[in-house]
Short mmCIF file of C-alpha atoms and ligand atoms in Angstrom, two decimals:
data_model
loop_
_atom_site.label_atom_id
_atom_site.label_comp_id
_atom_site.label_asym_id
_atom_site.label_seq_id
_atom_site.Cartn_x
_atom_site.Cartn_y
_atom_site.Cartn_z
CA MET A 1 -46.02 -74.18 -72.71
CA LYS A 2 -44.14 -72.69 -75.63
CA GLU A 3 -43.25 -69.02 -75.19
CA ILE A 4 -42.29 -66.36 -77.69
CA ILE A 5 -41.01 -62.80 -77.29
CA LEU A 6 -42.89 -60.04 -79.10
CA VAL A 7 -40.92 -56.87 -79.72
CA LYS A 8 -42.53 -53.59 -80.71
CA TYR A 9 -40.55 -50.72 -82.16
CA GLY A 10 -41.40 -47.05 -82.27
CA GLU A 11 -39.99 -44.24 -84.33
CA ILE A 12 -38.90 -46.53 -87.19
CA ILE A 13 -42.53 -46.86 -88.18
CA LEU A 14 -42.52 -43.18 -89.17
CA LYS A 15 -39.65 -43.58 -91.61
CA GLY A 16 -41.73 -44.08 -94.76
CA GLY A 17 -39.75 -45.61 -97.62
CA ASN A 18 -36.73 -46.13 -95.34
CA ARG A 19 -38.69 -48.21 -92.89
CA PRO A 20 -37.53 -51.66 -94.15
CA LYS A 21 -33.92 -50.52 -93.98
CA PHE A 22 -34.30 -49.49 -90.33
CA GLU A 23 -36.24 -52.65 -89.50
CA ASN A 24 -33.43 -54.75 -90.93
CA MET A 25 -30.89 -52.79 -88.88
CA LEU A 26 -32.86 -53.42 -85.72
CA ILE A 27 -33.15 -57.14 -86.48
CA LYS A 28 -29.42 -57.33 -87.13
CA ASN A 29 -28.68 -55.54 -83.85
CA ILE A 30 -31.00 -57.89 -81.95
CA SER A 31 -29.46 -60.93 -83.53
CA ASN A 32 -25.92 -59.71 -82.75
CA ALA A 33 -26.82 -58.91 -79.15
CA VAL A 34 -28.34 -62.32 -78.39
CA LYS A 35 -26.17 -64.58 -80.49
CA ASN A 36 -23.84 -65.44 -77.60
CA ILE A 37 -26.72 -66.10 -75.24
CA ALA A 38 -29.01 -68.50 -77.06
CA GLU A 39 -30.10 -69.94 -80.41
CA THR A 40 -32.96 -67.82 -81.66
CA ARG A 41 -35.27 -67.53 -84.66
CA ILE A 42 -36.20 -63.95 -85.45
CA THR A 43 -39.03 -63.01 -87.79
CA ILE A 44 -40.98 -59.86 -88.49
CA ALA A 45 -44.64 -59.34 -89.42
CA GLN A 46 -47.15 -56.55 -89.01
CA ALA A 47 -44.77 -54.18 -87.19
CA THR A 48 -43.82 -56.81 -84.61
CA ILE A 49 -40.56 -58.71 -84.28
CA TYR A 50 -40.99 -62.28 -83.05
CA ILE A 51 -38.16 -63.96 -81.21
CA GLU A 52 -38.28 -67.67 -80.53
CA VAL A 53 -35.62 -68.86 -78.10
CA GLU A 54 -34.47 -72.44 -78.52
CA ASP A 55 -33.48 -72.94 -74.87
CA GLU A 56 -36.44 -71.59 -72.86
CA ASP A 57 -34.28 -71.18 -69.72
CA LYS A 58 -32.49 -68.38 -71.54
CA ILE A 59 -35.58 -66.25 -72.19
CA ASP A 60 -34.99 -64.08 -69.08
CA ILE A 61 -31.45 -63.19 -70.14
CA VAL A 62 -32.55 -62.55 -73.72
CA CYS A 63 -35.25 -60.16 -72.44
CA ASP A 64 -32.72 -58.30 -70.24
CA ARG A 65 -30.55 -57.86 -73.26
CA LEU A 66 -33.41 -56.65 -75.45
CA ALA A 67 -34.23 -54.00 -72.85
CA LYS A 68 -30.96 -52.26 -73.84
CA ILE A 69 -31.40 -52.29 -77.62
CA PHE A 70 -32.25 -48.89 -79.04
CA GLY A 71 -35.26 -48.81 -81.33
CA ILE A 72 -37.28 -51.20 -79.15
CA VAL A 73 -40.22 -49.69 -77.27
CA SER A 74 -41.63 -52.80 -75.64
CA ILE A 75 -40.83 -56.43 -74.98
CA THR A 76 -43.58 -58.92 -74.19
CA ARG A 77 -43.40 -62.59 -73.39
CA ALA A 78 -46.39 -64.47 -74.71
CA ALA A 79 -47.73 -68.02 -74.78
CA VAL A 80 -47.94 -69.53 -78.25
CA CYS A 81 -50.99 -71.65 -79.06
CA GLU A 82 -53.01 -73.02 -81.93
CA LYS A 83 -55.61 -70.88 -83.61
CA THR A 84 -58.63 -72.51 -82.03
CA LEU A 85 -60.82 -71.06 -79.32
CA GLU A 86 -60.11 -74.06 -77.05
CA SER A 87 -56.35 -73.73 -77.18
CA ILE A 88 -56.53 -69.94 -76.76
CA GLU A 89 -58.70 -70.39 -73.67
CA SER A 90 -56.51 -73.00 -72.08
CA ALA A 91 -53.38 -70.96 -72.86
CA ALA A 92 -55.01 -67.88 -71.30
CA ILE A 93 -55.83 -69.66 -68.08
CA ALA A 94 -52.47 -71.40 -67.79
CA TYR A 95 -50.34 -68.41 -68.75
CA CYS A 96 -52.16 -65.61 -66.93
CA ARG A 97 -53.26 -67.53 -63.83
CA ASP A 98 -50.78 -65.76 -61.51
CA SER A 99 -52.31 -62.39 -62.41
CA LEU A 100 -55.94 -63.50 -62.27
CA LYS A 101 -56.41 -63.59 -58.50
CA PRO A 102 -59.75 -63.38 -56.69
CA GLY A 103 -61.04 -59.78 -56.55
CA ILE A 104 -59.02 -58.65 -59.59
CA ARG A 105 -60.78 -56.45 -62.16
CA PHE A 106 -59.94 -57.79 -65.61
CA LYS A 107 -60.82 -57.70 -69.25
CA VAL A 108 -59.82 -59.55 -72.40
CA GLU A 109 -58.81 -57.77 -75.59
CA ALA A 110 -58.38 -59.56 -78.88
CA LYS A 111 -56.80 -58.65 -82.21
CA ARG A 112 -57.56 -60.78 -85.21
CA ALA A 113 -55.10 -60.34 -88.07
CA ASP A 114 -56.12 -63.69 -89.58
CA LYS A 115 -59.59 -63.03 -90.93
CA LYS A 116 -60.13 -66.76 -91.47
CA PHE A 117 -60.52 -67.23 -87.72
CA PRO A 118 -64.26 -67.86 -87.26
CA LEU A 119 -64.86 -65.24 -84.53
CA ASN A 120 -64.12 -61.54 -84.91
CA SER A 121 -62.07 -59.63 -82.33
CA VAL A 122 -64.99 -58.59 -80.13
CA GLU A 123 -66.54 -62.06 -80.19
CA THR A 124 -63.20 -63.66 -79.31
CA ALA A 125 -62.72 -61.29 -76.38
CA ILE A 126 -66.21 -62.02 -75.07
CA GLU A 127 -65.73 -65.80 -75.38
CA VAL A 128 -62.32 -65.89 -73.71
CA GLY A 129 -63.44 -63.39 -71.03
CA GLY A 130 -66.48 -65.53 -70.23
CA PHE A 131 -64.32 -68.63 -70.02
CA LEU A 132 -61.84 -67.02 -67.60
CA ASP A 133 -64.66 -65.59 -65.50
CA GLU A 134 -66.18 -69.04 -65.16
CA ASN A 135 -62.93 -70.86 -64.45
CA CYS A 136 -61.09 -68.49 -62.10
CA ASP A 137 -62.56 -67.69 -58.69
CA GLY A 138 -63.70 -64.20 -57.79
CA LEU A 139 -62.72 -62.29 -60.94
CA ILE A 140 -64.55 -59.08 -61.74
CA VAL A 141 -65.09 -58.13 -65.38
CA ASP A 142 -64.28 -54.44 -65.85
CA VAL A 143 -63.76 -53.26 -69.40
CA HIS A 144 -63.27 -49.59 -68.47
CA ASN A 145 -60.79 -49.76 -65.62
CA PRO A 146 -59.20 -53.22 -65.50
CA GLU A 147 -56.19 -54.09 -63.33
CA VAL A 148 -55.28 -56.95 -65.67
CA THR A 149 -55.78 -57.07 -69.42
CA VAL A 150 -55.44 -60.46 -71.07
CA GLN A 151 -54.41 -59.83 -74.66
CA VAL A 152 -55.15 -62.36 -77.40
CA GLU A 153 -53.55 -61.95 -80.83
CA ILE A 154 -54.55 -64.16 -83.72
CA ARG A 155 -51.90 -63.89 -86.39
CA ASP A 156 -51.50 -65.68 -89.71
CA PHE A 157 -49.15 -68.32 -88.37
CA SER A 158 -50.20 -68.69 -84.71
CA ALA A 159 -52.13 -67.26 -81.81
CA PHE A 160 -50.58 -65.59 -78.75
CA VAL A 161 -51.81 -64.82 -75.27
CA TYR A 162 -50.23 -62.53 -72.69
CA CYS A 163 -50.95 -60.22 -69.80
CA ARG A 164 -50.45 -56.64 -70.92
CA GLU A 165 -49.22 -55.62 -67.49
CA ASN A 166 -46.17 -57.86 -67.91
CA LYS A 167 -44.89 -55.84 -70.85
CA ILE A 168 -41.30 -54.63 -70.32
CA LYS A 169 -40.49 -51.11 -71.46
CA GLY A 170 -37.74 -50.89 -74.08
CA PRO A 171 -35.26 -48.02 -74.29
CA GLY A 172 -36.84 -46.34 -77.35
CA GLY A 173 -34.63 -44.34 -79.71
CA MET A 174 -33.29 -45.47 -83.07
CA PRO A 175 -31.29 -48.60 -83.98
CA ILE A 176 -27.52 -48.24 -83.67
CA GLY A 177 -26.06 -47.70 -87.13
CA SER A 178 -28.99 -45.63 -88.37
CA GLY A 179 -27.54 -42.38 -87.01
CA GLY A 180 -24.00 -42.31 -88.36
CA LYS A 181 -20.88 -42.67 -86.28
CA ALA A 182 -19.30 -40.36 -83.70
CA THR A 183 -16.28 -40.33 -81.42
CA LEU A 184 -16.91 -39.90 -77.70
CA LEU A 185 -14.34 -38.23 -75.48
CA LEU A 186 -14.71 -40.66 -72.61
CA SER A 187 -13.22 -39.67 -69.27
CA GLY A 188 -13.70 -41.69 -66.12
CA GLY A 189 -16.30 -39.20 -64.87
CA ILE A 190 -20.06 -39.22 -64.57
CA ASP A 191 -20.90 -37.05 -67.55
CA SER A 192 -19.24 -38.46 -70.65
CA PRO A 193 -20.75 -42.00 -70.46
CA VAL A 194 -24.20 -40.40 -70.20
CA ALA A 195 -23.43 -38.21 -73.23
CA GLY A 196 -22.37 -41.30 -75.20
CA HIS A 197 -25.53 -43.13 -74.20
CA MET A 198 -27.72 -40.22 -75.30
CA MET A 199 -26.20 -40.10 -78.78
CA ALA A 200 -26.27 -43.89 -79.08
CA LYS A 201 -29.98 -43.68 -78.35
CA ARG A 202 -30.33 -41.62 -81.53
CA GLY A 203 -28.79 -44.49 -83.48
CA THR A 204 -25.20 -43.25 -83.49
CA GLU A 205 -22.43 -45.80 -83.54
CA ILE A 206 -19.77 -44.89 -80.95
CA ASP A 207 -15.98 -44.95 -80.88
CA ALA A 208 -14.33 -43.73 -77.68
CA VAL A 209 -11.13 -41.80 -76.96
CA ASN A 210 -9.54 -41.53 -73.54
CA PHE A 211 -6.60 -39.30 -72.61
CA PHE A 212 -4.35 -41.04 -70.20
CA SER A 213 -1.56 -39.51 -68.10
CA PHE A 214 0.64 -42.33 -66.94
CA PRO A 215 2.15 -42.35 -64.30
CA TYR A 216 0.05 -39.50 -62.90
CA THR A 217 -3.04 -41.59 -63.47
CA SER A 218 -2.94 -45.25 -62.52
CA GLU A 219 -3.62 -48.49 -64.38
CA ARG A 220 -6.80 -48.67 -62.29
CA ALA A 221 -8.01 -45.42 -63.86
CA LYS A 222 -7.59 -47.01 -67.29
CA GLU A 223 -9.46 -50.14 -66.19
CA LYS A 224 -12.25 -47.90 -64.94
CA VAL A 225 -12.59 -46.32 -68.39
CA GLU A 226 -12.58 -49.78 -70.00
CA GLU A 227 -15.31 -50.83 -67.59
CA LEU A 228 -17.40 -47.76 -68.46
CA ALA A 229 -16.95 -48.53 -72.15
CA ALA A 230 -18.03 -52.13 -71.53
CA ILE A 231 -21.23 -50.92 -69.83
CA LEU A 232 -21.91 -48.55 -72.74
CA ALA A 233 -21.23 -51.38 -75.18
CA GLN A 234 -24.26 -53.21 -73.76
CA TYR A 235 -26.28 -50.58 -75.60
CA THR A 236 -24.07 -50.10 -78.65
CA SER A 237 -22.32 -53.46 -79.18
CA LYS A 238 -18.55 -53.42 -79.64
CA ILE A 239 -16.77 -50.11 -78.93
CA ASN A 240 -13.28 -49.29 -80.21
CA LEU A 241 -11.54 -47.47 -77.37
CA TYR A 242 -8.46 -45.41 -78.21
CA ILE A 243 -6.16 -44.70 -75.27
CA VAL A 244 -4.08 -41.60 -75.98
CA PRO A 245 -0.86 -40.92 -74.03
CA PHE A 246 -1.29 -37.38 -72.75
CA THR A 247 1.41 -36.87 -70.10
CA ASP A 248 4.03 -35.23 -72.33
CA ILE A 249 1.55 -32.67 -73.60
CA GLN A 250 0.37 -31.85 -70.10
CA LEU A 251 3.92 -31.42 -68.80
CA VAL A 252 4.89 -29.16 -71.70
CA ILE A 253 1.78 -27.02 -71.10
CA ARG A 254 2.46 -26.85 -67.38
CA ASP A 255 6.06 -25.76 -67.92
CA ASN A 256 5.45 -23.21 -70.68
CA CYS A 257 1.98 -21.67 -70.42
CA PRO A 258 0.27 -19.43 -67.86
CA GLU A 259 -1.33 -21.53 -65.16
CA GLU A 260 -4.80 -20.02 -65.56
CA HIS A 261 -4.84 -21.06 -69.26
CA MET A 262 -3.60 -24.60 -68.66
CA THR A 263 -6.97 -26.36 -68.72
CA LEU A 264 -8.21 -24.69 -71.89
CA ILE A 265 -5.00 -25.31 -73.80
CA MET A 266 -5.11 -28.92 -72.67
CA ARG A 267 -8.71 -29.21 -73.83
CA ARG A 268 -7.81 -27.74 -77.21
CA PHE A 269 -5.23 -30.51 -77.59
CA MET A 270 -7.82 -33.12 -76.63
CA MET A 271 -10.25 -31.86 -79.24
CA GLN A 272 -7.69 -31.85 -82.01
CA ILE A 273 -6.37 -35.30 -81.21
CA ALA A 274 -9.90 -36.71 -80.93
CA GLU A 275 -10.80 -35.11 -84.25
CA ARG A 276 -7.83 -36.70 -86.00
CA ILE A 277 -8.71 -40.13 -84.59
CA ALA A 278 -12.31 -39.53 -85.62
CA PHE A 279 -11.40 -38.57 -89.21
CA LYS A 280 -9.24 -41.63 -89.55
CA ASN A 281 -12.07 -43.92 -88.42
CA LYS A 282 -14.76 -42.23 -90.48
CA SER A 283 -16.59 -40.66 -87.56
CA GLN A 284 -18.74 -37.69 -88.46
CA ALA A 285 -18.77 -35.85 -85.12
CA LEU A 286 -17.23 -35.61 -81.66
CA ILE A 287 -19.25 -36.09 -78.46
CA THR A 288 -18.35 -34.60 -75.08
CA GLY A 289 -20.02 -34.62 -71.67
CA GLU A 290 -19.86 -30.85 -71.31
CA SER A 291 -22.74 -29.00 -69.66
CA ALA A 292 -23.04 -25.20 -69.77
CA GLY A 293 -21.48 -23.55 -66.76
CA GLN A 294 -20.62 -26.78 -64.91
CA VAL A 295 -16.94 -25.86 -64.51
CA ALA A 296 -14.68 -23.03 -65.69
CA SER A 297 -13.85 -24.81 -68.95
CA GLN A 298 -17.55 -25.14 -69.77
CA THR A 299 -18.66 -21.51 -69.79
CA LEU A 300 -19.82 -20.41 -73.24
CA ALA A 301 -16.67 -18.34 -73.65
CA ALA A 302 -14.55 -21.39 -72.79
CA LEU A 303 -16.53 -23.65 -75.12
CA ASN A 304 -15.84 -21.16 -77.91
CA VAL A 305 -12.14 -21.44 -77.26
CA THR A 306 -12.11 -25.24 -77.34
CA ASN A 307 -14.50 -25.47 -80.26
CA SER A 308 -12.45 -23.21 -82.48
CA VAL A 309 -9.64 -25.76 -83.01
CA VAL A 310 -11.87 -28.32 -84.72
CA THR A 311 -14.08 -28.28 -87.79
CA MET A 312 -16.08 -31.41 -87.03
CA PRO A 313 -19.41 -30.85 -85.27
CA VAL A 314 -19.08 -31.27 -81.50
CA LEU A 315 -22.19 -32.83 -79.99
CA ARG A 316 -22.84 -31.94 -76.37
CA PRO A 317 -26.07 -33.70 -75.48
CA LEU A 318 -25.79 -32.70 -71.78
CA ILE A 319 -25.41 -28.99 -72.50
CA GLY A 320 -28.69 -27.96 -70.86
CA MET A 321 -28.82 -30.54 -68.07
CA ASP A 322 -28.20 -30.04 -64.36
CA LYS A 323 -25.72 -32.30 -62.58
CA THR A 324 -28.56 -33.92 -60.62
CA GLU A 325 -30.34 -34.83 -63.87
CA ILE A 326 -27.12 -36.24 -65.31
CA ILE A 327 -26.58 -38.33 -62.18
CA GLU A 328 -30.11 -39.68 -62.43
CA ARG A 329 -29.40 -40.78 -66.02
CA ALA A 330 -26.07 -42.29 -65.00
CA ARG A 331 -27.87 -44.40 -62.40
CA GLU A 332 -30.47 -45.50 -64.93
CA ILE A 333 -27.89 -46.66 -67.44
CA ASN A 334 -25.78 -48.27 -64.72
CA THR A 335 -22.57 -46.26 -65.15
CA PHE A 336 -22.83 -44.18 -61.96
CA GLU A 337 -21.27 -46.65 -59.51
CA THR A 338 -18.26 -47.13 -61.76
CA SER A 339 -17.92 -43.41 -62.51
CA ILE A 340 -17.61 -42.51 -58.82
CA LEU A 341 -14.73 -44.92 -58.15
CA PRO A 342 -11.98 -42.67 -56.81
CA TYR A 343 -9.27 -42.93 -59.47
CA GLU A 344 -7.65 -39.74 -60.72
CA ASP A 345 -8.51 -38.45 -64.18
CA CYS A 346 -5.85 -36.71 -66.28
CA CYS A 347 -7.64 -33.37 -65.88
CA THR A 348 -7.76 -33.45 -62.11
CA VAL A 349 -4.01 -34.03 -61.87
CA PHE A 350 -3.18 -30.78 -63.65
CA THR A 351 -5.90 -28.44 -62.46
CA PRO A 352 -4.98 -24.77 -61.98
CA LYS A 353 -6.15 -23.04 -58.79
CA HIS A 354 -7.79 -20.16 -60.66
CA PRO A 355 -8.77 -21.15 -64.19
CA THR A 356 -10.13 -18.36 -66.42
CA THR A 357 -13.88 -18.46 -66.80
CA ASN A 358 -14.12 -15.72 -69.42
CA PRO A 359 -11.22 -16.42 -71.76
CA LYS A 360 -10.45 -14.49 -74.92
CA LEU A 361 -9.51 -16.68 -77.85
CA SER A 362 -6.64 -14.36 -78.83
CA GLN A 363 -5.10 -14.61 -75.34
CA ILE A 364 -5.28 -18.38 -75.30
CA GLU A 365 -3.80 -18.58 -78.79
CA LYS A 366 -0.97 -16.32 -77.67
CA SER A 367 -0.23 -18.49 -74.61
CA GLU A 368 -0.32 -21.56 -76.83
CA SER A 369 1.90 -20.10 -79.54
CA VAL A 370 5.10 -21.05 -77.70
CA LEU A 371 4.27 -24.74 -78.16
CA ASP A 372 4.94 -27.02 -81.12
CA VAL A 373 1.28 -28.02 -81.25
CA ASP A 374 1.49 -30.15 -84.37
CA GLY A 375 4.63 -31.97 -83.25
CA LEU A 376 3.14 -32.74 -79.83
CA ILE A 377 -0.06 -34.03 -81.41
CA LYS A 378 1.81 -36.27 -83.85
CA ASN A 379 3.92 -37.67 -81.04
CA SER A 380 0.90 -38.44 -78.94
CA LEU A 381 -0.95 -40.05 -81.86
CA GLY A 382 2.09 -42.29 -82.40
CA GLY A 383 1.49 -43.89 -79.01
CA VAL A 384 -2.25 -44.52 -79.26
CA GLU A 385 -3.41 -47.93 -78.07
CA LYS A 386 -6.61 -49.38 -79.54
CA ILE A 387 -8.68 -51.68 -77.35
CA GLU A 388 -11.78 -53.50 -78.60
CA ILE A 389 -14.37 -53.39 -75.85
CA TYR A 390 -17.19 -55.94 -75.84
CA PRO A 391 -20.44 -55.64 -73.89
CA ARG A 392 -20.18 -56.70 -70.27
CA LEU A 393 -22.54 -59.63 -70.00
P1 ATP B 401 -16.85 -36.10 -66.87
O1 ATP B 401 -17.70 -36.30 -65.69
O2 ATP B 401 -17.34 -36.81 -68.07
O3 ATP B 401 -15.42 -36.45 -66.57
P2 ATP B 401 -16.35 -33.36 -66.22
O4 ATP B 401 -17.49 -32.63 -65.69
O5 ATP B 401 -15.37 -33.90 -65.28
O6 ATP B 401 -16.89 -34.53 -67.19
P3 ATP B 401 -14.23 -32.07 -67.74
O7 ATP B 401 -13.19 -32.80 -67.00
O8 ATP B 401 -14.10 -30.61 -67.92
O9 ATP B 401 -15.71 -32.31 -67.20
O10 ATP B 401 -14.38 -32.70 -69.15
C1 ATP B 401 -15.35 -32.29 -70.05
C2 ATP B 401 -15.47 -33.36 -71.11
O11 ATP B 401 -14.21 -33.54 -71.76
C3 ATP B 401 -15.82 -34.72 -70.55
O12 ATP B 401 -17.21 -34.88 -70.38
C4 ATP B 401 -15.26 -35.61 -71.63
O13 ATP B 401 -16.12 -35.67 -72.76
C5 ATP B 401 -13.99 -34.88 -72.03
N1 ATP B 401 -12.85 -35.37 -71.22
C6 ATP B 401 -12.36 -34.88 -70.07
N2 ATP B 401 -11.31 -35.61 -69.63
C7 ATP B 401 -11.12 -36.58 -70.53
C8 ATP B 401 -10.23 -37.68 -70.65
N3 ATP B 401 -9.29 -37.92 -69.75
N4 ATP B 401 -10.34 -38.50 -71.72
C9 ATP B 401 -11.31 -38.29 -72.65
N5 ATP B 401 -12.18 -37.28 -72.58
C10 ATP B 401 -12.10 -36.43 -71.55
MG1 MG B 402 -13.71 -35.42 -66.16
#
């Protein structure tokens, strides 16, 4: 039996005059995401996107992929049939048989968009319901509290039948590209991939920057960051990852600044370098995985100190989340297992024993004033490596 995938989208519907623009973005994102998996034909009608997959064996993989595309709220596989009562009935019994077991409470719901179909929605539901009741053993009709709802949709070009219970939940959010572009400071930790995912969910295209301290951090640490970016790219499509050499800066800070200010001065460098990369690539904001009070460099006083070196907005989607909530998210988006691999991050290599938790901006600026900040930044930017990261299939 021929199958089709029906995709419903959410928030886009509320976008008034901009709705077609967002719909087109979503269709483009879907088509990009599945183009290496299978030949598809994608159409849109009545707030539903229809995806026909040439090679039916690939439908499972296409659905998995769709479950990671922001803007989609649900994905349903349906049987396609002719717009006659007979073919709808035989499709219903063939396609929903596995769900219609003896003792199951069920109902049929119908939607008739094609008013030329001779029966209205209620009449269609009654007819198909009666047919299933007669032809499947032991079913119980229950229109108020069914365990299985067989849905019939009669559209202009075809009719579809599916079991509502088999609907797959989509990720929600807005299509990537609809929410501008931002640059994520991506460490190898648990937090920053989650932060990137949260902004991507709002439609933001993501570039990533990683600060790398060779030889203090290993090639494996870099591979781990690339792997995290590849998992994120499943939701965002291609990510440009900028690897920034950071060792020289860290050594100069270590040798010339008070130990308790080391982390904050280092973070101020990170922000400035990320901002310059962001400007150059037309990003409109920075994203970090900071969460209020998580570590010394994330107290409000410390955030003030790091924030004050940049003018671009710094988005911190995790700011009010507990670590346990962040971990839960990381598991959901599949980054957790990679994040906990035990390779050193550049921050952990140069961590002071007693970092300040209540820094004064003037003190930090004074400690920093012995450094050639601009020269160090330029040097570091000269060694940036750009890696194009594609979704991990
Ligand atoms: P994460 O779990 O994401 O590593 P964290 O709790 O370890 O975060 P910090 O090390 O203080 O916190 O870093 C705070 C934020 O700064 C990170 O979430 C990330 O956005 C950014 N950051 C830290 N280290 C790096 C790095 N090596 N490269 C890029 N960004 C970094
Ligand atoms: Mg970290």
